[in-house]
Amino acid sequence: DAGVIQSPRHEVTEMGQEVTLRCKPISGHDYLFWYRQTMMRGLELLIYFNNNVPIDDSGMPEDRFSAKMPNASFSTLKIQPSEPRDSAVYFCASSFITGGDQHFGDGTRLSIL
Amino acid sequence: EDQVTQSPEALRLQEGESSSLNCSYTVSGLRGLFWYRQDPGKGPEFLFTLYSAGEEKEKERLKATLTKKESFLHITAPKPEDSATYLCAVGNPETSGSRLTFGEGTQLTVNP
């Protein structure tokens, strides 16, 4: 069965541009998570949704970041305007129940020049 | 604040040389301790969940154990394909809902 699908796999853009990352969770999973991974800070949770509703966005670094989940099969993470310090690998994960194991996509490697 | 510390940061083994990875944690309430494997260019892949002290789980050459303060991932007779970064994470229902707090990981290299 299909896992978590993220797009694009790689994104290179210039500072100040808007960046949109996309995620399709595993069908039937109620929870969706957005993470950022860097060498300096490891894997950090940015925001998570339950049944399409944002539950905890305390990890979102600042107002330049926003996330939406318009339906159970799609979520976006948007950065506007982007900055070089946003360069990282962004992962989306989903899980079936609270406390359950999370299934990760293969990430989007974002480079802001 | 939940804290997870993994050691060592990196570990090199010869094929067949058994060893253990450590995950120390501090949480006010443990919902579960999770082990993941991450290959380069990939997302973390779920391995185990442990819920209470004394619990053990096994999968092929890997065995995870849990105490009240730490978890160990034992690797028996490793093979080169076991090379990866191993991450542990904790969930705390008292403070963080479904949030997981991850450690920095142990990068394991198994030489043939």
mmCIF file of N, CA, C and O in Angstrom, chain B residues 17-70:
data_model
loop_
_atom_site.group_PDB
_atom_site.id
_atom_site.type_symbol
_atom_site.label_atom_id
_atom_site.label_comp_id
_atom_site.label_asym_id
_atom_site.label_seq_id
_atom_site.Cartn_x
_atom_site.Cartn_y
_atom_site.Cartn_z
ATOM 1 N N GLU B 17 29.919 -8.022 14.975
ATOM 2 C CA GLU B 17 30.297 -7.491 16.293
ATOM 3 C C GLU B 17 29.073 -6.883 16.971
ATOM 4 O O GLU B 17 28.628 -5.799 16.618
ATOM 5 N N SER B 18 28.537 -7.534 17.945
ATOM 6 C CA SER B 18 27.314 -7.080 18.626
ATOM 7 C C SER B 18 27.586 -5.856 19.496
ATOM 8 O O SER B 18 28.683 -5.704 20.049
ATOM 9 N N SER B 19 26.583 -5.012 19.676
ATOM 10 C CA SER B 19 26.717 -3.812 20.513
ATOM 11 C C SER B 19 25.334 -3.289 20.884
ATOM 12 O O SER B 19 24.313 -3.876 20.504
ATOM 13 N N SER B 20 25.320 -2.191 21.630
ATOM 14 C CA SER B 20 24.059 -1.584 22.061
ATOM 15 C C SER B 20 24.104 -0.083 21.892
ATOM 16 O O SER B 20 25.140 0.549 22.087
ATOM 17 N N LEU B 21 22.950 0.485 21.552
ATOM 18 C CA LEU B 21 22.759 1.924 21.490
ATOM 19 C C LEU B 21 21.893 2.331 22.681
ATOM 20 O O LEU B 21 20.978 1.597 23.066
ATOM 21 N N ASN B 22 22.175 3.511 23.220
ATOM 22 C CA ASN B 22 21.464 3.957 24.416
ATOM 23 C C ASN B 22 20.574 5.158 24.136
ATOM 24 O O ASN B 22 20.932 6.044 23.344
ATOM 25 N N CYS B 23 19.425 5.177 24.780
ATOM 26 C CA CYS B 23 18.516 6.323 24.713
ATOM 27 C C CYS B 23 18.070 6.637 26.137
ATOM 28 O O CYS B 23 17.318 5.855 26.732
ATOM 29 N N SER B 24 18.540 7.752 26.673
ATOM 30 C CA SER B 24 18.125 8.189 28.013
ATOM 31 C C SER B 24 17.035 9.235 27.884
ATOM 32 O O SER B 24 17.126 10.105 27.015
ATOM 33 N N TYR B 25 16.043 9.168 28.734
ATOM 34 C CA TYR B 25 14.933 10.102 28.590
ATOM 35 C C TYR B 25 14.480 10.648 29.940
ATOM 36 O O TYR B 25 14.637 10.003 30.975
ATOM 37 N N THR B 26 13.897 11.833 29.883
ATOM 38 C CA THR B 26 13.299 12.474 31.051
ATOM 39 C C THR B 26 11.936 12.988 30.635
ATOM 40 O O THR B 26 11.829 13.872 29.790
ATOM 41 N N VAL B 27 10.902 12.393 31.193
ATOM 42 C CA VAL B 27 9.528 12.821 30.908
ATOM 43 C C VAL B 27 8.726 12.728 32.196
ATOM 44 O O VAL B 27 9.023 11.911 33.057
ATOM 45 N N SER B 28 7.694 13.531 32.289
ATOM 46 C CA SER B 28 6.828 13.474 33.470
ATOM 47 C C SER B 28 5.838 12.322 33.366
ATOM 48 O O SER B 28 5.367 11.794 34.367
ATOM 49 N N GLY B 29 5.519 11.922 32.156
ATOM 50 C CA GLY B 29 4.622 10.791 31.934
ATOM 51 C C GLY B 29 4.918 10.169 30.589
ATOM 52 O O GLY B 29 4.919 10.858 29.580
ATOM 53 N N LEU B 30 5.161 8.863 30.568
ATOM 54 C CA LEU B 30 5.586 8.227 29.314
ATOM 55 C C LEU B 30 4.399 7.550 28.651
ATOM 56 O O LEU B 30 3.800 6.626 29.207
ATOM 57 N N ARG B 31 4.058 8.018 27.456
ATOM 58 C CA ARG B 31 3.019 7.360 26.656
ATOM 59 C C ARG B 31 3.615 6.203 25.870
ATOM 60 O O ARG B 31 2.952 5.207 25.614
ATOM 61 N N GLY B 32 4.880 6.384 25.494
ATOM 62 C CA GLY B 32 5.550 5.336 24.743
ATOM 63 C C GLY B 32 6.938 5.802 24.360
ATOM 64 O O GLY B 32 7.192 7.005 24.268
ATOM 65 N N LEU B 33 7.830 4.846 24.149
ATOM 66 C CA LEU B 33 9.161 5.140 23.639
ATOM 67 C C LEU B 33 9.277 4.455 22.286
ATOM 68 O O LEU B 33 8.981 3.256 22.165
ATOM 69 N N PHE B 34 9.696 5.225 21.294
ATOM 70 C CA PHE B 34 9.680 4.764 19.912
ATOM 71 C C PHE B 34 11.101 4.710 19.370
ATOM 72 O O PHE B 34 11.901 5.616 19.593
ATOM 73 N N TRP B 35 11.390 3.650 18.616
ATOM 74 C CA TRP B 35 12.660 3.546 17.899
ATOM 75 C C TRP B 35 12.382 3.597 16.403
ATOM 76 O O TRP B 35 11.465 2.936 15.900
ATOM 77 N N TYR B 36 13.225 4.400 15.724
ATOM 78 C CA TYR B 36 13.135 4.530 14.278
ATOM 79 C C TYR B 36 14.513 4.306 13.671
ATOM 80 O O TYR B 36 15.538 4.584 14.295
ATOM 81 N N ARG B 37 14.500 3.882 12.427
ATOM 82 C CA ARG B 37 15.726 3.767 11.634
ATOM 83 C C ARG B 37 15.616 4.757 10.476
ATOM 84 O O ARG B 37 14.556 4.862 9.836
ATOM 85 N N GLN B 38 16.698 5.494 10.202
ATOM 86 C CA GLN B 38 16.680 6.431 9.090
ATOM 87 C C GLN B 38 17.877 6.182 8.190
ATOM 88 O O GLN B 38 19.029 6.278 8.621
ATOM 89 N N ASP B 39 17.587 5.890 6.921
ATOM 90 C CA ASP B 39 18.624 5.737 5.900
ATOM 91 C C ASP B 39 18.845 7.078 5.207
ATOM 92 O O ASP B 39 17.924 7.916 5.147
ATOM 93 N N PRO B 40 20.037 7.296 4.658
ATOM 94 C CA PRO B 40 20.315 8.584 3.989
ATOM 95 C C PRO B 40 19.296 8.885 2.893
ATOM 96 O O PRO B 40 18.960 8.018 2.081
ATOM 97 N N GLY B 41 18.776 10.106 2.904
ATOM 98 C CA GLY B 41 17.830 10.519 1.879
ATOM 99 C C GLY B 41 16.423 9.978 2.060
ATOM 100 O O GLY B 41 15.577 10.139 1.172
ATOM 101 N N LYS B 42 16.175 9.337 3.193
ATOM 102 C CA LYS B 42 14.861 8.756 3.453
ATOM 103 C C LYS B 42 14.286 9.305 4.752
ATOM 104 O O LYS B 42 14.987 9.877 5.577
ATOM 105 N N GLY B 43 12.978 9.097 4.918
ATOM 106 C CA GLY B 43 12.365 9.451 6.176
ATOM 107 C C GLY B 43 12.562 8.358 7.207
ATOM 108 O O GLY B 43 12.878 7.219 6.860
ATOM 109 N N PRO B 44 12.411 8.688 8.484
ATOM 110 C CA PRO B 44 12.532 7.662 9.524
ATOM 111 C C PRO B 44 11.516 6.540 9.311
ATOM 112 O O PRO B 44 10.376 6.785 8.942
ATOM 113 N N GLU B 45 11.987 5.327 9.579
ATOM 114 C CA GLU B 45 11.149 4.137 9.434
ATOM 115 C C GLU B 45 10.909 3.547 10.810
ATOM 116 O O GLU B 45 11.853 3.267 11.553
ATOM 117 N N PHE B 46 9.662 3.346 11.160
ATOM 118 C CA PHE B 46 9.298 2.855 12.480
ATOM 119 C C PHE B 46 9.838 1.438 12.711
ATOM 120 O O PHE B 46 9.741 0.562 11.836
ATOM 121 N N LEU B 47 10.396 1.234 13.930
ATOM 122 C CA LEU B 47 10.881 -0.090 14.313
ATOM 123 C C LEU B 47 10.062 -0.682 15.462
ATOM 124 O O LEU B 47 9.508 -1.764 15.343
ATOM 125 N N PHE B 48 10.041 0.025 16.607
ATOM 126 C CA PHE B 48 9.417 -0.516 17.818
ATOM 127 C C PHE B 48 8.723 0.585 18.607
ATOM 128 O O PHE B 48 9.132 1.735 18.562
ATOM 129 N N THR B 49 7.717 0.176 19.380
ATOM 130 C CA THR B 49 7.187 1.006 20.460
ATOM 131 C C THR B 49 7.246 0.198 21.748
ATOM 132 O O THR B 49 6.831 -0.968 21.772
ATOM 133 N N LEU B 50 7.751 0.808 22.810
ATOM 134 C CA LEU B 50 7.788 0.201 24.138
ATOM 135 C C LEU B 50 6.962 1.079 25.065
ATOM 136 O O LEU B 50 7.069 2.320 25.009
ATOM 137 N N TYR B 51 6.159 0.468 25.907
ATOM 138 C CA TYR B 51 5.227 1.247 26.716
ATOM 139 C C TYR B 51 5.535 1.248 28.209
ATOM 140 O O TYR B 51 5.172 2.192 28.914
ATOM 141 N N SER B 52 6.170 0.188 28.711
ATOM 142 C CA SER B 52 6.388 0.135 30.150
ATOM 143 C C SER B 52 7.730 -0.519 30.460
ATOM 144 O O SER B 52 8.244 -1.334 29.674
ATOM 145 N N ALA B 53 8.280 -0.153 31.605
ATOM 146 C CA ALA B 53 9.568 -0.690 32.041
ATOM 147 C C ALA B 53 9.522 -2.209 32.093
ATOM 148 O O ALA B 53 8.544 -2.801 32.569
ATOM 149 N N GLY B 54 10.574 -2.813 31.570
ATOM 150 C CA GLY B 54 10.648 -4.269 31.532
ATOM 151 C C GLY B 54 10.219 -4.862 30.203
ATOM 152 O O GLY B 54 10.475 -6.034 29.926
ATOM 153 N N GLU B 55 9.596 -4.058 29.388
ATOM 154 C CA GLU B 55 9.119 -4.542 28.099
ATOM 155 C C GLU B 55 10.283 -4.708 27.136
ATOM 156 O O GLU B 55 11.241 -3.930 27.149
ATOM 157 N N GLU B 56 10.215 -5.734 26.287
ATOM 158 C CA GLU B 56 11.219 -5.999 25.278
ATOM 159 C C GLU B 56 10.519 -6.323 23.963
ATOM 160 O O GLU B 56 9.445 -6.946 23.959
ATOM 161 N N LYS B 57 11.162 -5.912 22.849
ATOM 162 C CA LYS B 57 10.642 -6.278 21.534
ATOM 163 C C LYS B 57 11.810 -6.606 20.623
ATOM 164 O O LYS B 57 12.883 -6.002 20.738
ATOM 165 N N GLU B 58 11.574 -7.549 19.716
ATOM 166 C CA GLU B 58 12.636 -7.998 18.823
ATOM 167 C C GLU B 58 12.180 -7.977 17.380
ATOM 168 O O GLU B 58 10.994 -8.188 17.070
ATOM 169 N N LYS B 59 13.162 -7.718 16.504
ATOM 170 C CA LYS B 59 12.912 -7.772 15.071
ATOM 171 C C LYS B 59 14.230 -8.097 14.403
ATOM 172 O O LYS B 59 15.162 -7.290 14.403
ATOM 173 N N GLU B 60 14.309 -9.300 13.875
ATOM 174 C CA GLU B 60 15.537 -9.773 13.224
ATOM 175 C C GLU B 60 16.717 -9.634 14.192
ATOM 176 O O GLU B 60 16.722 -10.239 15.254
ATOM 177 N N ARG B 61 17.716 -8.847 13.852
ATOM 178 C CA ARG B 61 18.921 -8.730 14.687
ATOM 179 C C ARG B 61 18.791 -7.642 15.754
ATOM 180 O O ARG B 61 19.734 -7.384 16.500
ATOM 181 N N LEU B 62 17.649 -6.997 15.835
ATOM 182 C CA LEU B 62 17.446 -5.889 16.767
ATOM 183 C C LEU B 62 16.556 -6.303 17.933
ATOM 184 O O LEU B 62 15.558 -6.999 17.760
ATOM 185 N N LYS B 63 16.928 -5.838 19.105
ATOM 186 C CA LYS B 63 16.118 -6.054 20.303
ATOM 187 C C LYS B 63 16.114 -4.779 21.113
ATOM 188 O O LYS B 63 17.168 -4.239 21.438
ATOM 189 N N ALA B 64 14.918 -4.262 21.423
ATOM 190 C CA ALA B 64 14.784 -3.040 22.196
ATOM 191 C C ALA B 64 14.278 -3.370 23.592
ATOM 192 O O ALA B 64 13.381 -4.200 23.760
ATOM 193 N N THR B 65 14.871 -2.725 24.584
ATOM 194 C CA THR B 65 14.470 -2.899 25.976
ATOM 195 C C THR B 65 14.209 -1.538 26.604
ATOM 196 O O THR B 65 14.695 -0.515 26.118
ATOM 197 N N LEU B 66 13.446 -1.548 27.698
ATOM 198 C CA LEU B 66 13.051 -0.282 28.326
ATOM 199 C C LEU B 66 13.130 -0.390 29.840
ATOM 200 O O LEU B 66 12.672 -1.378 30.433
ATOM 201 N N THR B 67 13.743 0.651 30.466
ATOM 202 C CA THR B 67 13.680 0.822 31.910
ATOM 203 C C THR B 67 12.981 2.141 32.179
ATOM 204 O O THR B 67 12.531 2.810 31.249
ATOM 205 N N LYS B 68 12.937 2.553 33.433
ATOM 206 C CA LYS B 68 12.233 3.800 33.766
ATOM 207 C C LYS B 68 13.005 5.042 33.322
ATOM 208 O O LYS B 68 12.445 6.139 33.291
ATOM 209 N N LYS B 69 14.286 4.852 32.983
ATOM 210 C CA LYS B 69 15.081 6.027 32.618
ATOM 211 C C LYS B 69 15.724 5.926 31.252
ATOM 212 O O LYS B 69 16.206 6.940 30.723
ATOM 213 N N GLU B 70 15.779 4.719 30.685
ATOM 214 C CA GLU B 70 16.484 4.586 29.425
ATOM 215 C C GLU B 70 15.995 3.383 28.638
ATOM 216 O O GLU B 70 15.328 2.489 29.169
#
